Amino acid sequence: MPRVSAILAREGLIEPDGDMPQDHVPGDITREPLEFPMARDIRLQALSRGDEGFLLALGYSTQRGYARNHPFVGEVRIGEVELELDVPELPFAAPLGSVRVTECQMVNQFKGSAKAPPQFTRGYGLVFGQSERKAMAMALCDRALRATELGEDVVAAAQDEEFVISHSDNVQATGFVEHLKLPHYVDFQAELDLVRRMRAEHDTRENAGKAEEKREAAE
Amino acid sequence: MTDIATYNFAYLDEQTKRMIRRAILKGIAIPGYQVPFASREMPMPYGWGTGGVQVTASIIGPEDVLKVIDQGADDTTNAVSIRAFFKKVANVAVTTETAKATIIQTRHRIPEHPLTSGQVLVYQVPIPEPLRFLEPRETETRKMHALEEYGLMHVKLYEDIARHGRIATTYAYPVKVEGRYVMDPSPTPKFDNPKMHRSPALQLFGAGREKRIYALPPFTDVVSLDFEDHPFEVQTFDQPCALCAAENVYLDEVILDDHGGHMFVCSDTDHCEKRREQGHRGHLAPETPLALEKTEPAQ
């Protein structure tokens, strides 16, 4: 099925979909540690796995003026894709079935920069399940994160790749926040000891100061 | 065992173990350098020791004897779960005795009993980057390490002294490794820092969520950062352990009642039990001697 954005592309009104160099092997964030700055394929994978609430809030922040880039929804579509699994110890890809995904092509205004002529630019979202909200939020974040590529000033949180991608994985975020439930009494004891000592020294200084004042008043 | 799902030895697949072992070897070759590795999702939450578990899983063999501690104790929830995990997926012998363990996985403490040659201490690390709280960007901190630009850290320590009269870092106290890399020793109290210096044991650090591994080979120089006029000092306690009367060990403050009553006891439970078995008695020690099973063989 052709995409709506292809109609705009015929007139050259929208930038091309973006190509990776011929010899580019797509990255895999489940198999390689993240490094910054990252290629867009890696970034899209991370956004796809990103927490919906986090992407939603960041996308919303761009609409309210933090890295504003007025978006139009070019297309939102939902469909089934086939899923295959590469098992390292098997010589072939094992078909697992199909999975429902939601895709969003966002069309954004762009006045042009030193690097690119005025034209519509794209933000892309692809997420698991039927979730138009997350697909649109992801597309807003993807467009914001293209700031450096398009020669825009990086002024807001949503444009900051390291900030966004380091904190978008909700399995990581959940684990690290909830680990606070584990005991920390050994390091707390160390802090307790320091605060007690510093308070004792503070009291000694205060009392010494008061005694001095009294002595001076008496004289 | 046969009627339930069986795991590859120590849970991880062999390719993953190979990748992690390569990262460990690189870490050993460059002491204190944080090696990025392709951390896997583990059947436990990030922040709960996924890095330490992956390191242990990659080095453990059927003959190993594993000890796991959290806050120095073998009976804390994280330690119990990880010990049970390796009993199940690697079927190894486990112990609470520091001297009998070949691998010790730890969260927040180094055992009081000196480690020996052949032992491996695996640390669970939440934030591997010692400069992170001064500079949140990984792109910047990696550059700072590469250029050996540690001025920011010294300024931080100096500002502590100017403001508080002392260095106000009590745990995760930064160290310099072999005169090169500044390293985070994980959130152990600074009391434990001297134990890392020229330890005969191999020390491995795993940060799963942050996808970093680093290492201290045996007999590596590990120096806590300080100034000539403000030398590094460890915590001292005014009283001995209330149960085993040990001195010069790290103590926890245990609340006894609702009125602020408390006692100080060893944070290293194995060390404390050992001393009580040998007849040492603190002023609050119960009369009945302990009878605890220390080591469980592989099934």
PDB file of N, CA and C in Angstrom, chain B residues 191-255:
ATOM      1  N   PHE B 191      35.194   2.755  54.085  1.00  0.00           N
ATOM      2  CA  PHE B 191      35.874   1.842  55.010  1.00  0.00           C
ATOM      3  C   PHE B 191      36.517   0.679  54.255  1.00  0.00           C
ATOM      4  N   ASP B 192      35.860   0.245  53.168  1.00  0.00           N
ATOM      5  CA  ASP B 192      36.335  -0.928  52.419  1.00  0.00           C
ATOM      6  C   ASP B 192      37.381  -0.591  51.360  1.00  0.00           C
ATOM      7  N   ASN B 193      37.564   0.697  51.053  1.00  0.00           N
ATOM      8  CA  ASN B 193      38.497   1.044  49.977  1.00  0.00           C
ATOM      9  C   ASN B 193      39.890   0.438  50.131  1.00  0.00           C
ATOM     10  N   PRO B 194      40.502   0.517  51.339  1.00  0.00           N
ATOM     11  CA  PRO B 194      41.867  -0.030  51.457  1.00  0.00           C
ATOM     12  C   PRO B 194      41.949  -1.527  51.133  1.00  0.00           C
ATOM     13  N   LYS B 195      40.806  -2.247  51.277  1.00  0.00           N
ATOM     14  CA  LYS B 195      40.840  -3.690  51.003  1.00  0.00           C
ATOM     15  C   LYS B 195      41.035  -3.989  49.517  1.00  0.00           C
ATOM     16  N   MET B 196      40.727  -2.997  48.652  1.00  0.00           N
ATOM     17  CA  MET B 196      40.883  -3.227  47.209  1.00  0.00           C
ATOM     18  C   MET B 196      42.345  -3.136  46.790  1.00  0.00           C
ATOM     19  N   HIS B 197      43.129  -2.368  47.578  1.00  0.00           N
ATOM     20  CA  HIS B 197      44.516  -2.071  47.206  1.00  0.00           C
ATOM     21  C   HIS B 197      45.374  -3.332  47.280  1.00  0.00           C
ATOM     22  N   ARG B 198      45.962  -3.705  46.155  1.00  0.00           N
ATOM     23  CA  ARG B 198      46.842  -4.874  46.053  1.00  0.00           C
ATOM     24  C   ARG B 198      46.212  -6.133  46.643  1.00  0.00           C
ATOM     25  N   SER B 199      44.911  -6.287  46.434  1.00  0.00           N
ATOM     26  CA  SER B 199      44.250  -7.505  46.890  1.00  0.00           C
ATOM     27  C   SER B 199      44.755  -8.682  46.056  1.00  0.00           C
ATOM     28  N   PRO B 200      45.037  -9.827  46.708  1.00  0.00           N
ATOM     29  CA  PRO B 200      45.452 -10.999  45.926  1.00  0.00           C
ATOM     30  C   PRO B 200      44.303 -11.598  45.119  1.00  0.00           C
ATOM     31  N   ALA B 201      43.062 -11.192  45.410  1.00  0.00           N
ATOM     32  CA  ALA B 201      41.910 -11.718  44.671  1.00  0.00           C
ATOM     33  C   ALA B 201      41.672 -10.889  43.408  1.00  0.00           C
ATOM     34  N   LEU B 202      41.026 -11.526  42.419  1.00  0.00           N
ATOM     35  CA  LEU B 202      40.604 -10.811  41.216  1.00  0.00           C
ATOM     36  C   LEU B 202      39.289 -10.096  41.531  1.00  0.00           C
ATOM     37  N   GLN B 203      39.205  -8.815  41.172  1.00  0.00           N
ATOM     38  CA  GLN B 203      37.983  -8.064  41.440  1.00  0.00           C
ATOM     39  C   GLN B 203      37.339  -7.649  40.113  1.00  0.00           C
ATOM     40  N   LEU B 204      36.076  -8.069  39.927  1.00  0.00           N
ATOM     41  CA  LEU B 204      35.346  -7.770  38.693  1.00  0.00           C
ATOM     42  C   LEU B 204      34.109  -6.952  39.030  1.00  0.00           C
ATOM     43  N   PHE B 205      33.818  -5.967  38.197  1.00  0.00           N
ATOM     44  CA  PHE B 205      32.689  -5.070  38.433  1.00  0.00           C
ATOM     45  C   PHE B 205      31.727  -5.148  37.253  1.00  0.00           C
ATOM     46  N   GLY B 206      30.439  -5.414  37.536  1.00  0.00           N
ATOM     47  CA  GLY B 206      29.457  -5.522  36.467  1.00  0.00           C
ATOM     48  C   GLY B 206      28.313  -4.545  36.671  1.00  0.00           C
ATOM     49  N   ALA B 207      28.065  -3.705  35.646  1.00  0.00           N
ATOM     50  CA  ALA B 207      26.932  -2.774  35.671  1.00  0.00           C
ATOM     51  C   ALA B 207      26.021  -3.136  34.500  1.00  0.00           C
ATOM     52  N   GLY B 208      24.916  -3.822  34.776  1.00  0.00           N
ATOM     53  CA  GLY B 208      24.057  -4.362  33.720  1.00  0.00           C
ATOM     54  C   GLY B 208      23.268  -3.292  33.002  1.00  0.00           C
ATOM     55  N   ARG B 209      22.599  -2.427  33.762  1.00  0.00           N
ATOM     56  CA  ARG B 209      21.750  -1.396  33.161  1.00  0.00           C
ATOM     57  C   ARG B 209      22.608  -0.416  32.373  1.00  0.00           C
ATOM     58  N   GLU B 210      23.777  -0.069  32.902  1.00  0.00           N
ATOM     59  CA  GLU B 210      24.663   0.886  32.237  1.00  0.00           C
ATOM     60  C   GLU B 210      25.595   0.197  31.239  1.00  0.00           C
ATOM     61  N   LYS B 211      25.531  -1.135  31.167  1.00  0.00           N
ATOM     62  CA  LYS B 211      26.268  -1.909  30.159  1.00  0.00           C
ATOM     63  C   LYS B 211      27.778  -1.685  30.198  1.00  0.00           C
ATOM     64  N   ARG B 212      28.342  -1.789  31.398  1.00  0.00           N
ATOM     65  CA  ARG B 212      29.783  -1.611  31.555  1.00  0.00           C
ATOM     66  C   ARG B 212      30.355  -2.702  32.460  1.00  0.00           C
ATOM     67  N   ILE B 213      31.580  -3.135  32.114  1.00  0.00           N
ATOM     68  CA  ILE B 213      32.332  -4.063  32.958  1.00  0.00           C
ATOM     69  C   ILE B 213      33.701  -3.442  33.193  1.00  0.00           C
ATOM     70  N   TYR B 214      34.209  -3.525  34.437  1.00  0.00           N
ATOM     71  CA  TYR B 214      35.591  -3.131  34.662  1.00  0.00           C
ATOM     72  C   TYR B 214      36.213  -4.065  35.685  1.00  0.00           C
ATOM     73  N   ALA B 215      37.527  -3.975  35.830  1.00  0.00           N
ATOM     74  CA  ALA B 215      38.205  -5.006  36.613  1.00  0.00           C
ATOM     75  C   ALA B 215      39.456  -4.477  37.293  1.00  0.00           C
ATOM     76  N   LEU B 216      39.809  -5.161  38.387  1.00  0.00           N
ATOM     77  CA  LEU B 216      41.087  -4.947  39.048  1.00  0.00           C
ATOM     78  C   LEU B 216      41.788  -6.295  39.118  1.00  0.00           C
ATOM     79  N   PRO B 217      42.857  -6.494  38.325  1.00  0.00           N
ATOM     80  CA  PRO B 217      43.589  -7.746  38.450  1.00  0.00           C
ATOM     81  C   PRO B 217      44.233  -7.830  39.838  1.00  0.00           C
ATOM     82  N   PRO B 218      44.615  -9.045  40.287  1.00  0.00           N
ATOM     83  CA  PRO B 218      45.247  -9.163  41.601  1.00  0.00           C
ATOM     84  C   PRO B 218      46.455  -8.237  41.719  1.00  0.00           C
ATOM     85  N   PHE B 219      46.682  -7.748  42.918  1.00  0.00           N
ATOM     86  CA  PHE B 219      47.851  -6.905  43.256  1.00  0.00           C
ATOM     87  C   PHE B 219      47.903  -5.591  42.471  1.00  0.00           C
ATOM     88  N   THR B 220      46.719  -5.039  42.168  1.00  0.00           N
ATOM     89  CA  THR B 220      46.664  -3.742  41.482  1.00  0.00           C
ATOM     90  C   THR B 220      46.687  -2.615  42.510  1.00  0.00           C
ATOM     91  N   ASP B 221      47.399  -1.539  42.172  1.00  0.00           N
ATOM     92  CA  ASP B 221      47.398  -0.357  43.041  1.00  0.00           C
ATOM     93  C   ASP B 221      46.052   0.349  42.956  1.00  0.00           C
ATOM     94  N   VAL B 222      45.400   0.525  44.094  1.00  0.00           N
ATOM     95  CA  VAL B 222      44.119   1.218  44.153  1.00  0.00           C
ATOM     96  C   VAL B 222      44.224   2.275  45.250  1.00  0.00           C
ATOM     97  N   VAL B 223      44.293   3.535  44.849  1.00  0.00           N
ATOM     98  CA  VAL B 223      44.541   4.612  45.807  1.00  0.00           C
ATOM     99  C   VAL B 223      43.325   5.527  45.889  1.00  0.00           C
ATOM    100  N   SER B 224      42.810   5.709  47.106  1.00  0.00           N
ATOM    101  CA  SER B 224      41.680   6.611  47.306  1.00  0.00           C
ATOM    102  C   SER B 224      42.151   8.047  47.119  1.00  0.00           C
ATOM    103  N   LEU B 225      41.381   8.848  46.376  1.00  0.00           N
ATOM    104  CA  LEU B 225      41.797  10.226  46.087  1.00  0.00           C
ATOM    105  C   LEU B 225      41.811  11.047  47.384  1.00  0.00           C
ATOM    106  N   ASP B 226      42.827  11.866  47.548  1.00  0.00           N
ATOM    107  CA  ASP B 226      42.883  12.739  48.730  1.00  0.00           C
ATOM    108  C   ASP B 226      43.864  13.882  48.473  1.00  0.00           C
ATOM    109  N   PHE B 227      44.156  14.657  49.497  1.00  0.00           N
ATOM    110  CA  PHE B 227      45.138  15.739  49.414  1.00  0.00           C
ATOM    111  C   PHE B 227      46.177  15.514  50.510  1.00  0.00           C
ATOM    112  N   GLU B 228      47.382  16.041  50.283  1.00  0.00           N
ATOM    113  CA  GLU B 228      48.452  15.863  51.273  1.00  0.00           C
ATOM    114  C   GLU B 228      48.028  16.321  52.663  1.00  0.00           C
ATOM    115  N   ASP B 229      47.350  17.479  52.721  1.00  0.00           N
ATOM    116  CA  ASP B 229      46.962  18.009  54.041  1.00  0.00           C
ATOM    117  C   ASP B 229      45.610  17.483  54.508  1.00  0.00           C
ATOM    118  N   HIS B 230      44.905  16.734  53.658  1.00  0.00           N
ATOM    119  CA  HIS B 230      43.667  16.068  54.072  1.00  0.00           C
ATOM    120  C   HIS B 230      43.711  14.625  53.605  1.00  0.00           C
ATOM    121  N   PRO B 231      44.555  13.814  54.253  1.00  0.00           N
ATOM    122  CA  PRO B 231      44.705  12.432  53.784  1.00  0.00           C
ATOM    123  C   PRO B 231      43.415  11.637  53.932  1.00  0.00           C
ATOM    124  N   PHE B 232      43.282  10.639  53.080  1.00  0.00           N
ATOM    125  CA  PHE B 232      42.112   9.746  53.127  1.00  0.00           C
ATOM    126  C   PHE B 232      42.031   9.033  54.482  1.00  0.00           C
ATOM    127  N   GLU B 233      40.825   8.975  55.033  1.00  0.00           N
ATOM    128  CA  GLU B 233      40.626   8.254  56.298  1.00  0.00           C
ATOM    129  C   GLU B 233      39.395   7.363  56.167  1.00  0.00           C
ATOM    130  N   VAL B 234      39.405   6.229  56.861  1.00  0.00           N
ATOM    131  CA  VAL B 234      38.204   5.382  56.863  1.00  0.00           C
ATOM    132  C   VAL B 234      37.383   5.688  58.110  1.00  0.00           C
ATOM    133  N   GLN B 235      36.112   5.228  58.073  1.00  0.00           N
ATOM    134  CA  GLN B 235      35.242   5.401  59.227  1.00  0.00           C
ATOM    135  C   GLN B 235      35.804   4.646  60.432  1.00  0.00           C
ATOM    136  N   THR B 236      35.615   5.236  61.620  1.00  0.00           N
ATOM    137  CA  THR B 236      35.959   4.519  62.851  1.00  0.00           C
ATOM    138  C   THR B 236      34.714   4.489  63.728  1.00  0.00           C
ATOM    139  N   PHE B 237      34.615   3.491  64.570  1.00  0.00           N
ATOM    140  CA  PHE B 237      33.452   3.367  65.448  1.00  0.00           C
ATOM    141  C   PHE B 237      33.912   3.457  66.903  1.00  0.00           C
ATOM    142  N   ASP B 238      33.078   4.096  67.726  1.00  0.00           N
ATOM    143  CA  ASP B 238      33.460   4.320  69.126  1.00  0.00           C
ATOM    144  C   ASP B 238      33.362   3.050  69.958  1.00  0.00           C
ATOM    145  N   GLN B 239      32.581   2.096  69.476  1.00  0.00           N
ATOM    146  CA  GLN B 239      32.351   0.897  70.286  1.00  0.00           C
ATOM    147  C   GLN B 239      32.540  -0.353  69.427  1.00  0.00           C
ATOM    148  N   PRO B 240      32.821  -1.485  70.077  1.00  0.00           N
ATOM    149  CA  PRO B 240      32.957  -2.729  69.308  1.00  0.00           C
ATOM    150  C   PRO B 240      31.583  -3.310  68.966  1.00  0.00           C
ATOM    151  N   CYS B 241      31.547  -4.365  68.158  1.00  0.00           N
ATOM    152  CA  CYS B 241      30.305  -5.059  67.809  1.00  0.00           C
ATOM    153  C   CYS B 241      29.627  -5.564  69.082  1.00  0.00           C
ATOM    154  N   ALA B 242      28.316  -5.328  69.206  1.00  0.00           N
ATOM    155  CA  ALA B 242      27.588  -5.706  70.417  1.00  0.00           C
ATOM    156  C   ALA B 242      27.427  -7.221  70.529  1.00  0.00           C
ATOM    157  N   LEU B 243      27.622  -7.941  69.443  1.00  0.00           N
ATOM    158  CA  LEU B 243      27.437  -9.398  69.485  1.00  0.00           C
ATOM    159  C   LEU B 243      28.764 -10.151  69.603  1.00  0.00           C
ATOM    160  N   CYS B 244      29.814  -9.670  68.881  1.00  0.00           N
ATOM    161  CA  CYS B 244      31.055 -10.448  68.869  1.00  0.00           C
ATOM    162  C   CYS B 244      32.267  -9.637  69.345  1.00  0.00           C
ATOM    163  N   ALA B 245      32.030  -8.397  69.761  1.00  0.00           N
ATOM    164  CA  ALA B 245      33.075  -7.544  70.325  1.00  0.00           C
ATOM    165  C   ALA B 245      34.211  -7.227  69.344  1.00  0.00           C
ATOM    166  N   ALA B 246      33.958  -7.401  68.029  1.00  0.00           N
ATOM    167  CA  ALA B 246      35.007  -7.099  67.051  1.00  0.00           C
ATOM    168  C   ALA B 246      35.257  -5.592  66.976  1.00  0.00           C
ATOM    169  N   GLU B 247      36.524  -5.236  66.824  1.00  0.00           N
ATOM    170  CA  GLU B 247      36.890  -3.836  66.601  1.00  0.00           C
ATOM    171  C   GLU B 247      37.493  -3.724  65.208  1.00  0.00           C
ATOM    172  N   ASN B 248      37.564  -2.493  64.713  1.00  0.00           N
ATOM    173  CA  ASN B 248      38.108  -2.249  63.377  1.00  0.00           C
ATOM    174  C   ASN B 248      37.373  -3.025  62.282  1.00  0.00           C
ATOM    175  N   VAL B 249      36.071  -3.162  62.454  1.00  0.00           N
ATOM    176  CA  VAL B 249      35.222  -3.718  61.395  1.00  0.00           C
ATOM    177  C   VAL B 249      34.112  -2.703  61.139  1.00  0.00           C
ATOM    178  N   TYR B 250      33.385  -2.900  60.035  1.00  0.00           N
ATOM    179  CA  TYR B 250      32.304  -1.966  59.724  1.00  0.00           C
ATOM    180  C   TYR B 250      31.041  -2.399  60.449  1.00  0.00           C
ATOM    181  N   LEU B 251      30.406  -1.463  61.141  1.00  0.00           N
ATOM    182  CA  LEU B 251      29.240  -1.795  61.969  1.00  0.00           C
ATOM    183  C   LEU B 251      27.958  -1.167  61.411  1.00  0.00           C
ATOM    184  N   ASP B 252      26.850  -1.888  61.627  1.00  0.00           N
ATOM    185  CA  ASP B 252      25.515  -1.348  61.329  1.00  0.00           C
ATOM    186  C   ASP B 252      24.857  -0.968  62.634  1.00  0.00           C
ATOM    187  N   GLU B 253      24.033   0.057  62.557  1.00  0.00           N
ATOM    188  CA  GLU B 253      23.301   0.496  63.739  1.00  0.00           C
ATOM    189  C   GLU B 253      21.929  -0.154  63.688  1.00  0.00           C
ATOM    190  N   VAL B 254      21.608  -0.980  64.671  1.00  0.00           N
ATOM    191  CA  VAL B 254      20.329  -1.689  64.682  1.00  0.00           C
ATOM    192  C   VAL B 254      19.444  -1.072  65.751  1.00  0.00           C
ATOM    193  N   ILE B 255      18.226  -0.684  65.352  1.00  0.00           N
ATOM    194  CA  ILE B 255      17.292  -0.055  66.294  1.00  0.00           C
ATOM    195  C   ILE B 255      16.666  -1.152  67.162  1.00  0.00           C
TER     196      ILE B 255
END
